[in-house]
Amino acid sequence: MVDTALVPAIRGAIKANELGDASPYALSYAELGASGASFGIFQGDTNVNHTARATLLQALQANNTDADAVTRIMDAVSQPCPNGNPLSPDDTTAANDALSCDGGQALVNAMDTTLLNVVLGELDSCVAAANTRNQTIDPQALLYIALWVNMTGAPDTLNKWLSGTQEVGLAPPVGPVVTPQNLQNYLQANVYFRLHPRNFVHLQDSVNTAVPLLPVA
């Protein structure tokens, strides 16, 4: 099980990677693949994530948003948004007001807690996979895994690699500890980062931002 002392660094790394200095209480748009609108530290996606859709709907209703506007907003962002914001200026304001009011922030924070627990559960699966080969995972390497999981979902291929099979053209890590360099090599071998090398630099920067939050060994 992932040490709870690592949670502040995990949250910090994900916030840096997903948001930077932007507010978690406003809609943003990745404009990639099946992405809809996203919000929260963990950037819950309204097209692919039921919890994000439910949270946005609750926030709109709790802020007494006009029923027609609620329908328009939910319809527009519950699908891919490859061209960015599909909402009118008024509906954009209504959605962001709902997310940023006190009640909306509480709902977003609760969603982030739910999504954090999902990430932690997947990190546990990675720790277990490494343990099958009597390996531990360096805390900084766990930050890389947390960012990858939050971006892509369950790390099935990564767990196979940690369990000892060759994946993405790489032999599994050797030695008693899975290192940050091991994870960098693995991630850079994935198609996504081969296509978007600048995003890997951003990922590295996000991990480095969170390293000071790791507990002192």
JSON list of C-alpha atoms in Angstrom, two decimals:
[
{"chain": "A", "resi": 1, "resn": "MET", "atom": "CA", "xyz": [0.00, 0.00, 0.00]},
{"chain": "A", "resi": 2, "resn": "VAL", "atom": "CA", "xyz": [1.26, 3.51, -0.85]},
{"chain": "A", "resi": 3, "resn": "ASP", "atom": "CA", "xyz": [2.53, 5.37, 2.20]},
{"chain": "A", "resi": 4, "resn": "THR", "atom": "CA", "xyz": [0.06, 8.13, 3.11]},
{"chain": "A", "resi": 5, "resn": "ALA", "atom": "CA", "xyz": [3.04, 10.43, 3.71]},
{"chain": "A", "resi": 6, "resn": "LEU", "atom": "CA", "xyz": [3.46, 10.51, -0.08]},
{"chain": "A", "resi": 7, "resn": "VAL", "atom": "CA", "xyz": [-0.04, 11.89, -0.73]},
{"chain": "A", "resi": 8, "resn": "PRO", "atom": "CA", "xyz": [0.87, 15.61, -0.54]},
{"chain": "A", "resi": 9, "resn": "ALA", "atom": "CA", "xyz": [3.58, 15.11, -3.15]},
{"chain": "A", "resi": 10, "resn": "ILE", "atom": "CA", "xyz": [1.26, 13.04, -5.36]},
{"chain": "A", "resi": 11, "resn": "ARG", "atom": "CA", "xyz": [-1.40, 15.77, -5.21]},
{"chain": "A", "resi": 12, "resn": "GLY", "atom": "CA", "xyz": [1.21, 18.45, -5.84]},
{"chain": "A", "resi": 13, "resn": "ALA", "atom": "CA", "xyz": [2.65, 16.67, -8.86]},
{"chain": "A", "resi": 14, "resn": "ILE", "atom": "CA", "xyz": [-0.78, 16.10, -10.40]},
{"chain": "A", "resi": 15, "resn": "LYS", "atom": "CA", "xyz": [-1.82, 19.71, -9.80]},
{"chain": "A", "resi": 16, "resn": "ALA", "atom": "CA", "xyz": [1.38, 20.99, -11.42]},
{"chain": "A", "resi": 17, "resn": "ASN", "atom": "CA", "xyz": [0.94, 18.67, -14.41]},
{"chain": "A", "resi": 18, "resn": "GLU", "atom": "CA", "xyz": [-2.76, 19.21, -14.97]},
{"chain": "A", "resi": 19, "resn": "LEU", "atom": "CA", "xyz": [-3.32, 22.82, -13.89]},
{"chain": "A", "resi": 20, "resn": "GLY", "atom": "CA", "xyz": [-0.15, 24.75, -13.21]},
{"chain": "A", "resi": 21, "resn": "ASP", "atom": "CA", "xyz": [-1.38, 28.01, -11.69]},
{"chain": "A", "resi": 22, "resn": "ALA", "atom": "CA", "xyz": [-4.90, 27.77, -13.14]},
{"chain": "A", "resi": 23, "resn": "SER", "atom": "CA", "xyz": [-7.98, 27.45, -10.94]},
{"chain": "A", "resi": 24, "resn": "PRO", "atom": "CA", "xyz": [-9.44, 23.98, -10.40]},
{"chain": "A", "resi": 25, "resn": "TYR", "atom": "CA", "xyz": [-12.88, 25.60, -10.13]},
{"chain": "A", "resi": 26, "resn": "ALA", "atom": "CA", "xyz": [-13.36, 26.40, -13.81]},
{"chain": "A", "resi": 27, "resn": "LEU", "atom": "CA", "xyz": [-13.83, 24.40, -17.00]},
{"chain": "A", "resi": 28, "resn": "SER", "atom": "CA", "xyz": [-10.83, 23.81, -19.26]},
{"chain": "A", "resi": 29, "resn": "TYR", "atom": "CA", "xyz": [-10.41, 21.91, -22.51]},
{"chain": "A", "resi": 30, "resn": "ALA", "atom": "CA", "xyz": [-7.57, 19.57, -23.46]},
{"chain": "A", "resi": 31, "resn": "GLU", "atom": "CA", "xyz": [-8.76, 19.38, -27.10]},
{"chain": "A", "resi": 32, "resn": "LEU", "atom": "CA", "xyz": [-7.33, 15.86, -27.37]},
{"chain": "A", "resi": 33, "resn": "GLY", "atom": "CA", "xyz": [-8.99, 12.58, -28.31]},
{"chain": "A", "resi": 34, "resn": "ALA", "atom": "CA", "xyz": [-12.26, 11.98, -26.49]},
{"chain": "A", "resi": 35, "resn": "SER", "atom": "CA", "xyz": [-11.74, 14.79, -23.96]},
{"chain": "A", "resi": 36, "resn": "GLY", "atom": "CA", "xyz": [-14.68, 16.97, -23.08]},
{"chain": "A", "resi": 37, "resn": "ALA", "atom": "CA", "xyz": [-14.47, 19.69, -20.43]},
{"chain": "A", "resi": 38, "resn": "SER", "atom": "CA", "xyz": [-12.29, 19.18, -17.36]},
{"chain": "A", "resi": 39, "resn": "PHE", "atom": "CA", "xyz": [-12.09, 20.70, -13.90]},
{"chain": "A", "resi": 40, "resn": "GLY", "atom": "CA", "xyz": [-10.61, 20.01, -10.47]},
{"chain": "A", "resi": 41, "resn": "ILE", "atom": "CA", "xyz": [-7.00, 19.29, -9.52]},
{"chain": "A", "resi": 42, "resn": "PHE", "atom": "CA", "xyz": [-7.35, 15.88, -11.15]},
{"chain": "A", "resi": 43, "resn": "GLN", "atom": "CA", "xyz": [-9.07, 17.36, -14.22]},
{"chain": "A", "resi": 44, "resn": "GLY", "atom": "CA", "xyz": [-12.12, 15.13, -14.11]},
{"chain": "A", "resi": 45, "resn": "ASP", "atom": "CA", "xyz": [-13.37, 14.90, -17.70]},
{"chain": "A", "resi": 46, "resn": "THR", "atom": "CA", "xyz": [-17.07, 15.44, -18.35]},
{"chain": "A", "resi": 47, "resn": "ASN", "atom": "CA", "xyz": [-17.12, 13.26, -21.44]},
{"chain": "A", "resi": 48, "resn": "VAL", "atom": "CA", "xyz": [-15.37, 10.15, -20.14]},
{"chain": "A", "resi": 49, "resn": "ASN", "atom": "CA", "xyz": [-15.85, 10.40, -16.37]},
{"chain": "A", "resi": 50, "resn": "HIS", "atom": "CA", "xyz": [-19.27, 9.87, -14.79]},
{"chain": "A", "resi": 51, "resn": "THR", "atom": "CA", "xyz": [-18.14, 11.43, -11.49]},
{"chain": "A", "resi": 52, "resn": "ALA", "atom": "CA", "xyz": [-17.12, 14.64, -13.28]},
{"chain": "A", "resi": 53, "resn": "ARG", "atom": "CA", "xyz": [-20.45, 14.87, -15.10]},
{"chain": "A", "resi": 54, "resn": "ALA", "atom": "CA", "xyz": [-22.40, 14.25, -11.90]},
{"chain": "A", "resi": 55, "resn": "THR", "atom": "CA", "xyz": [-20.33, 16.84, -10.02]},
{"chain": "A", "resi": 56, "resn": "LEU", "atom": "CA", "xyz": [-20.85, 19.52, -12.66]},
{"chain": "A", "resi": 57, "resn": "LEU", "atom": "CA", "xyz": [-24.58, 18.81, -12.77]},
{"chain": "A", "resi": 58, "resn": "GLN", "atom": "CA", "xyz": [-24.87, 19.02, -8.98]},
{"chain": "A", "resi": 59, "resn": "ALA", "atom": "CA", "xyz": [-22.92, 22.29, -8.92]},
{"chain": "A", "resi": 60, "resn": "LEU", "atom": "CA", "xyz": [-25.14, 23.85, -11.59]},
{"chain": "A", "resi": 61, "resn": "GLN", "atom": "CA", "xyz": [-28.30, 22.80, -9.83]},
{"chain": "A", "resi": 62, "resn": "ALA", "atom": "CA", "xyz": [-27.03, 23.85, -6.39]},
{"chain": "A", "resi": 63, "resn": "ASN", "atom": "CA", "xyz": [-26.21, 27.32, -7.78]},
{"chain": "A", "resi": 64, "resn": "ASN", "atom": "CA", "xyz": [-29.79, 27.67, -9.10]},
{"chain": "A", "resi": 65, "resn": "THR", "atom": "CA", "xyz": [-28.66, 27.78, -12.72]},
{"chain": "A", "resi": 66, "resn": "ASP", "atom": "CA", "xyz": [-31.53, 28.12, -15.19]},
{"chain": "A", "resi": 67, "resn": "ALA", "atom": "CA", "xyz": [-32.80, 24.67, -16.15]},
{"chain": "A", "resi": 68, "resn": "ASP", "atom": "CA", "xyz": [-32.44, 25.33, -19.90]},
{"chain": "A", "resi": 69, "resn": "ALA", "atom": "CA", "xyz": [-28.85, 26.46, -19.37]},
{"chain": "A", "resi": 70, "resn": "VAL", "atom": "CA", "xyz": [-28.12, 23.32, -17.33]},
{"chain": "A", "resi": 71, "resn": "THR", "atom": "CA", "xyz": [-29.37, 21.18, -20.21]},
{"chain": "A", "resi": 72, "resn": "ARG", "atom": "CA", "xyz": [-27.36, 23.10, -22.81]},
{"chain": "A", "resi": 73, "resn": "ILE", "atom": "CA", "xyz": [-24.17, 22.96, -20.75]},
{"chain": "A", "resi": 74, "resn": "MET", "atom": "CA", "xyz": [-24.41, 19.28, -19.90]},
{"chain": "A", "resi": 75, "resn": "ASP", "atom": "CA", "xyz": [-25.28, 18.31, -23.49]},
{"chain": "A", "resi": 76, "resn": "ALA", "atom": "CA", "xyz": [-22.36, 20.34, -24.88]},
{"chain": "A", "resi": 77, "resn": "VAL", "atom": "CA", "xyz": [-19.65, 18.99, -22.57]},
{"chain": "A", "resi": 78, "resn": "SER", "atom": "CA", "xyz": [-20.81, 15.37, -22.33]},
{"chain": "A", "resi": 79, "resn": "GLN", "atom": "CA", "xyz": [-19.09, 14.66, -25.65]},
{"chain": "A", "resi": 80, "resn": "PRO", "atom": "CA", "xyz": [-15.65, 15.24, -27.16]},
{"chain": "A", "resi": 81, "resn": "CYS", "atom": "CA", "xyz": [-14.71, 18.92, -27.45]},
{"chain": "A", "resi": 82, "resn": "PRO", "atom": "CA", "xyz": [-11.82, 18.86, -29.96]},
{"chain": "A", "resi": 83, "resn": "ASN", "atom": "CA", "xyz": [-12.28, 22.53, -30.80]},
{"chain": "A", "resi": 84, "resn": "GLY", "atom": "CA", "xyz": [-12.23, 23.79, -27.24]},
{"chain": "A", "resi": 85, "resn": "ASN", "atom": "CA", "xyz": [-15.05, 25.51, -25.42]},
{"chain": "A", "resi": 86, "resn": "PRO", "atom": "CA", "xyz": [-18.43, 24.77, -27.09]},
{"chain": "A", "resi": 87, "resn": "LEU", "atom": "CA", "xyz": [-20.38, 26.96, -24.66]},
{"chain": "A", "resi": 88, "resn": "SER", "atom": "CA", "xyz": [-21.68, 30.47, -25.21]},
{"chain": "A", "resi": 89, "resn": "PRO", "atom": "CA", "xyz": [-20.11, 33.20, -23.07]},
{"chain": "A", "resi": 90, "resn": "ASP", "atom": "CA", "xyz": [-23.18, 33.25, -20.82]},
{"chain": "A", "resi": 91, "resn": "ASP", "atom": "CA", "xyz": [-23.17, 29.47, -20.35]},
{"chain": "A", "resi": 92, "resn": "THR", "atom": "CA", "xyz": [-19.42, 29.51, -19.73]},
{"chain": "A", "resi": 93, "resn": "THR", "atom": "CA", "xyz": [-19.94, 32.08, -16.98]},
{"chain": "A", "resi": 94, "resn": "ALA", "atom": "CA", "xyz": [-22.80, 30.06, -15.51]},
{"chain": "A", "resi": 95, "resn": "ALA", "atom": "CA", "xyz": [-20.73, 26.87, -15.39]},
{"chain": "A", "resi": 96, "resn": "ASN", "atom": "CA", "xyz": [-17.66, 28.54, -13.89]},
{"chain": "A", "resi": 97, "resn": "ASP", "atom": "CA", "xyz": [-19.76, 30.44, -11.35]},
{"chain": "A", "resi": 98, "resn": "ALA", "atom": "CA", "xyz": [-21.35, 27.17, -10.25]},
{"chain": "A", "resi": 99, "resn": "LEU", "atom": "CA", "xyz": [-17.96, 25.47, -9.84]},
{"chain": "A", "resi": 100, "resn": "SER", "atom": "CA", "xyz": [-16.33, 28.40, -8.04]},
{"chain": "A", "resi": 101, "resn": "CYS", "atom": "CA", "xyz": [-19.04, 29.28, -5.52]},
{"chain": "A", "resi": 102, "resn": "ASP", "atom": "CA", "xyz": [-18.62, 27.86, -2.01]},
{"chain": "A", "resi": 103, "resn": "GLY", "atom": "CA", "xyz": [-20.95, 24.92, -2.64]},
{"chain": "A", "resi": 104, "resn": "GLY", "atom": "CA", "xyz": [-19.38, 24.21, -6.00]},
{"chain": "A", "resi": 105, "resn": "GLN", "atom": "CA", "xyz": [-15.87, 24.21, -4.56]},
{"chain": "A", "resi": 106, "resn": "ALA", "atom": "CA", "xyz": [-16.95, 21.69, -1.93]},
{"chain": "A", "resi": 107, "resn": "LEU", "atom": "CA", "xyz": [-18.34, 19.44, -4.67]},
{"chain": "A", "resi": 108, "resn": "VAL", "atom": "CA", "xyz": [-15.16, 19.75, -6.74]},
{"chain": "A", "resi": 109, "resn": "ASN", "atom": "CA", "xyz": [-13.02, 18.99, -3.70]},
{"chain": "A", "resi": 110, "resn": "ALA", "atom": "CA", "xyz": [-15.09, 15.86, -3.02]},
{"chain": "A", "resi": 111, "resn": "MET", "atom": "CA", "xyz": [-14.66, 14.76, -6.63]},
{"chain": "A", "resi": 112, "resn": "ASP", "atom": "CA", "xyz": [-10.90, 15.28, -6.35]},
{"chain": "A", "resi": 113, "resn": "THR", "atom": "CA", "xyz": [-10.81, 13.10, -3.24]},
{"chain": "A", "resi": 114, "resn": "THR", "atom": "CA", "xyz": [-12.63, 10.36, -5.15]},
{"chain": "A", "resi": 115, "resn": "LEU", "atom": "CA", "xyz": [-10.22, 10.61, -8.08]},
{"chain": "A", "resi": 116, "resn": "LEU", "atom": "CA", "xyz": [-7.21, 10.71, -5.74]},
{"chain": "A", "resi": 117, "resn": "ASN", "atom": "CA", "xyz": [-8.36, 7.42, -4.23]},
{"chain": "A", "resi": 118, "resn": "VAL", "atom": "CA", "xyz": [-8.58, 5.93, -7.73]},
{"chain": "A", "resi": 119, "resn": "VAL", "atom": "CA", "xyz": [-4.99, 6.98, -8.43]},
{"chain": "A", "resi": 120, "resn": "LEU", "atom": "CA", "xyz": [-3.81, 5.62, -5.08]},
{"chain": "A", "resi": 121, "resn": "GLY", "atom": "CA", "xyz": [-5.51, 2.30, -5.80]},
{"chain": "A", "resi": 122, "resn": "GLU", "atom": "CA", "xyz": [-3.71, 2.03, -9.12]},
{"chain": "A", "resi": 123, "resn": "LEU", "atom": "CA", "xyz": [-0.41, 2.93, -7.46]},
{"chain": "A", "resi": 124, "resn": "ASP", "atom": "CA", "xyz": [-1.04, 0.07, -5.04]},
{"chain": "A", "resi": 125, "resn": "SER", "atom": "CA", "xyz": [-1.40, -2.26, -8.03]},
{"chain": "A", "resi": 126, "resn": "CYS", "atom": "CA", "xyz": [1.98, -1.08, -9.35]},
{"chain": "A", "resi": 127, "resn": "VAL", "atom": "CA", "xyz": [3.63, -1.61, -5.96]},
{"chain": "A", "resi": 128, "resn": "ALA", "atom": "CA", "xyz": [2.16, -5.12, -5.88]},
{"chain": "A", "resi": 129, "resn": "ALA", "atom": "CA", "xyz": [3.39, -5.84, -9.42]},
{"chain": "A", "resi": 130, "resn": "ALA", "atom": "CA", "xyz": [6.93, -4.78, -8.50]},
{"chain": "A", "resi": 131, "resn": "ASN", "atom": "CA", "xyz": [6.76, -6.83, -5.31]},
{"chain": "A", "resi": 132, "resn": "THR", "atom": "CA", "xyz": [6.25, -10.00, -7.37]},
{"chain": "A", "resi": 133, "resn": "ARG", "atom": "CA", "xyz": [9.91, -9.57, -8.35]},
{"chain": "A", "resi": 134, "resn": "ASN", "atom": "CA", "xyz": [11.02, -8.45, -4.87]},
{"chain": "A", "resi": 135, "resn": "GLN", "atom": "CA", "xyz": [11.38, -4.88, -6.05]},
{"chain": "A", "resi": 136, "resn": "THR", "atom": "CA", "xyz": [10.29, -1.65, -4.41]},
{"chain": "A", "resi": 137, "resn": "ILE", "atom": "CA", "xyz": [9.43, 1.56, -6.27]},
{"chain": "A", "resi": 138, "resn": "ASP", "atom": "CA", "xyz": [11.32, 4.74, -5.49]},
{"chain": "A", "resi": 139, "resn": "PRO", "atom": "CA", "xyz": [8.98, 7.50, -4.21]},
{"chain": "A", "resi": 140, "resn": "GLN", "atom": "CA", "xyz": [9.94, 9.82, -7.05]},
{"chain": "A", "resi": 141, "resn": "ALA", "atom": "CA", "xyz": [9.21, 7.04, -9.54]},
{"chain": "A", "resi": 142, "resn": "LEU", "atom": "CA", "xyz": [5.77, 6.72, -7.92]},
{"chain": "A", "resi": 143, "resn": "LEU", "atom": "CA", "xyz": [5.14, 10.38, -8.78]},
{"chain": "A", "resi": 144, "resn": "TYR", "atom": "CA", "xyz": [5.75, 9.60, -12.45]},
{"chain": "A", "resi": 145, "resn": "ILE", "atom": "CA", "xyz": [3.35, 6.67, -12.21]},
{"chain": "A", "resi": 146, "resn": "ALA", "atom": "CA", "xyz": [0.71, 8.82, -10.50]},
{"chain": "A", "resi": 147, "resn": "LEU", "atom": "CA", "xyz": [0.82, 11.37, -13.32]},
{"chain": "A", "resi": 148, "resn": "TRP", "atom": "CA", "xyz": [0.61, 8.65, -15.96]},
{"chain": "A", "resi": 149, "resn": "VAL", "atom": "CA", "xyz": [-2.33, 6.97, -14.22]},
{"chain": "A", "resi": 150, "resn": "ASN", "atom": "CA", "xyz": [-4.19, 10.26, -13.87]},
{"chain": "A", "resi": 151, "resn": "MET", "atom": "CA", "xyz": [-3.66, 10.91, -17.58]},
{"chain": "A", "resi": 152, "resn": "THR", "atom": "CA", "xyz": [-4.42, 7.48, -19.01]},
{"chain": "A", "resi": 153, "resn": "GLY", "atom": "CA", "xyz": [-6.26, 5.32, -16.46]},
{"chain": "A", "resi": 154, "resn": "ALA", "atom": "CA", "xyz": [-5.45, 1.82, -15.21]},
{"chain": "A", "resi": 155, "resn": "PRO", "atom": "CA", "xyz": [-1.74, 1.01, -15.78]},
{"chain": "A", "resi": 156, "resn": "ASP", "atom": "CA", "xyz": [-2.26, -2.48, -17.17]},
{"chain": "A", "resi": 157, "resn": "THR", "atom": "CA", "xyz": [0.75, -2.44, -19.52]},
{"chain": "A", "resi": 158, "resn": "LEU", "atom": "CA", "xyz": [2.95, -0.79, -16.92]},
{"chain": "A", "resi": 159, "resn": "ASN", "atom": "CA", "xyz": [2.03, -3.48, -14.40]},
{"chain": "A", "resi": 160, "resn": "LYS", "atom": "CA", "xyz": [2.98, -6.19, -16.87]},
{"chain": "A", "resi": 161, "resn": "TRP", "atom": "CA", "xyz": [6.35, -4.48, -17.31]},
{"chain": "A", "resi": 162, "resn": "LEU", "atom": "CA", "xyz": [6.84, -4.20, -13.55]},
{"chain": "A", "resi": 163, "resn": "SER", "atom": "CA", "xyz": [5.90, -7.87, -13.24]},
{"chain": "A", "resi": 164, "resn": "GLY", "atom": "CA", "xyz": [8.73, -8.87, -15.56]},
{"chain": "A", "resi": 165, "resn": "THR", "atom": "CA", "xyz": [7.59, -8.84, -19.19]},
{"chain": "A", "resi": 166, "resn": "GLN", "atom": "CA", "xyz": [8.97, -6.78, -22.03]},
{"chain": "A", "resi": 167, "resn": "GLU", "atom": "CA", "xyz": [6.59, -3.96, -22.92]},
{"chain": "A", "resi": 168, "resn": "VAL", "atom": "CA", "xyz": [6.77, -0.94, -25.26]},
{"chain": "A", "resi": 169, "resn": "GLY", "atom": "CA", "xyz": [10.06, -2.37, -26.51]},
{"chain": "A", "resi": 170, "resn": "LEU", "atom": "CA", "xyz": [11.72, -2.25, -23.10]},
{"chain": "A", "resi": 171, "resn": "ALA", "atom": "CA", "xyz": [13.01, -5.02, -20.86]},
{"chain": "A", "resi": 172, "resn": "PRO", "atom": "CA", "xyz": [11.66, -4.82, -17.30]},
{"chain": "A", "resi": 173, "resn": "PRO", "atom": "CA", "xyz": [13.68, -2.91, -14.69]},
{"chain": "A", "resi": 174, "resn": "VAL", "atom": "CA", "xyz": [16.47, -4.71, -12.88]},
{"chain": "A", "resi": 175, "resn": "GLY", "atom": "CA", "xyz": [17.82, -4.31, -9.38]},
{"chain": "A", "resi": 176, "resn": "PRO", "atom": "CA", "xyz": [16.05, -4.05, -6.04]},
{"chain": "A", "resi": 177, "resn": "VAL", "atom": "CA", "xyz": [14.50, -0.60, -6.70]},
{"chain": "A", "resi": 178, "resn": "VAL", "atom": "CA", "xyz": [12.48, 0.71, -9.65]},
{"chain": "A", "resi": 179, "resn": "THR", "atom": "CA", "xyz": [14.09, 4.11, -10.17]},
{"chain": "A", "resi": 180, "resn": "PRO", "atom": "CA", "xyz": [12.85, 7.44, -11.56]},
{"chain": "A", "resi": 181, "resn": "GLN", "atom": "CA", "xyz": [15.09, 6.84, -14.59]},
{"chain": "A", "resi": 182, "resn": "ASN", "atom": "CA", "xyz": [13.37, 3.48, -15.18]},
{"chain": "A", "resi": 183, "resn": "LEU", "atom": "CA", "xyz": [10.01, 5.25, -15.28]},
{"chain": "A", "resi": 184, "resn": "GLN", "atom": "CA", "xyz": [11.30, 8.03, -17.52]},
{"chain": "A", "resi": 185, "resn": "ASN", "atom": "CA", "xyz": [12.58, 5.42, -19.97]},
{"chain": "A", "resi": 186, "resn": "TYR", "atom": "CA", "xyz": [9.26, 3.56, -19.88]},
{"chain": "A", "resi": 187, "resn": "LEU", "atom": "CA", "xyz": [7.13, 6.68, -20.41]},
{"chain": "A", "resi": 188, "resn": "GLN", "atom": "CA", "xyz": [9.30, 8.02, -23.22]},
{"chain": "A", "resi": 189, "resn": "ALA", "atom": "CA", "xyz": [8.91, 4.68, -25.02]},
{"chain": "A", "resi": 190, "resn": "ASN", "atom": "CA", "xyz": [5.13, 5.15, -25.13]},
{"chain": "A", "resi": 191, "resn": "VAL", "atom": "CA", "xyz": [3.57, 6.50, -28.31]},
{"chain": "A", "resi": 192, "resn": "TYR", "atom": "CA", "xyz": [2.00, 9.49, -26.57]},
{"chain": "A", "resi": 193, "resn": "PHE", "atom": "CA", "xyz": [5.30, 10.96, -25.43]},
{"chain": "A", "resi": 194, "resn": "ARG", "atom": "CA", "xyz": [7.05, 10.08, -28.67]},
{"chain": "A", "resi": 195, "resn": "LEU", "atom": "CA", "xyz": [4.40, 12.21, -30.39]},
{"chain": "A", "resi": 196, "resn": "HIS", "atom": "CA", "xyz": [4.41, 14.94, -27.73]},
{"chain": "A", "resi": 197, "resn": "PRO", "atom": "CA", "xyz": [7.97, 15.24, -26.38]},
{"chain": "A", "resi": 198, "resn": "ARG", "atom": "CA", "xyz": [7.29, 18.68, -24.89]},
{"chain": "A", "resi": 199, "resn": "ASN", "atom": "CA", "xyz": [4.61, 17.14, -22.72]},
{"chain": "A", "resi": 200, "resn": "PHE", "atom": "CA", "xyz": [7.22, 14.81, -21.28]},
{"chain": "A", "resi": 201, "resn": "VAL", "atom": "CA", "xyz": [9.36, 17.81, -20.33]},
{"chain": "A", "resi": 202, "resn": "HIS", "atom": "CA", "xyz": [6.31, 19.27, -18.59]},
{"chain": "A", "resi": 203, "resn": "LEU", "atom": "CA", "xyz": [5.78, 15.95, -16.81]},
{"chain": "A", "resi": 204, "resn": "GLN", "atom": "CA", "xyz": [9.37, 16.02, -15.56]},
{"chain": "A", "resi": 205, "resn": "ASP", "atom": "CA", "xyz": [8.96, 19.61, -14.39]},
{"chain": "A", "resi": 206, "resn": "SER", "atom": "CA", "xyz": [5.78, 18.65, -12.52]},
{"chain": "A", "resi": 207, "resn": "VAL", "atom": "CA", "xyz": [7.53, 15.81, -10.70]},
{"chain": "A", "resi": 208, "resn": "ASN", "atom": "CA", "xyz": [10.44, 18.10, -9.83]},
{"chain": "A", "resi": 209, "resn": "THR", "atom": "CA", "xyz": [7.99, 20.65, -8.43]},
{"chain": "A", "resi": 210, "resn": "ALA", "atom": "CA", "xyz": [6.57, 18.03, -6.08]},
{"chain": "A", "resi": 211, "resn": "VAL", "atom": "CA", "xyz": [9.83, 16.39, -4.96]},
{"chain": "A", "resi": 212, "resn": "PRO", "atom": "CA", "xyz": [10.25, 18.85, -2.03]},
{"chain": "A", "resi": 213, "resn": "LEU", "atom": "CA", "xyz": [6.89, 17.59, -0.71]},
{"chain": "A", "resi": 214, "resn": "LEU", "atom": "CA", "xyz": [8.20, 14.04, -0.38]},
{"chain": "A", "resi": 215, "resn": "PRO", "atom": "CA", "xyz": [8.98, 12.94, 3.18]},
{"chain": "A", "resi": 216, "resn": "VAL", "atom": "CA", "xyz": [12.64, 13.10, 4.14]},
{"chain": "A", "resi": 217, "resn": "ALA", "atom": "CA", "xyz": [14.14, 9.61, 4.06]}
]
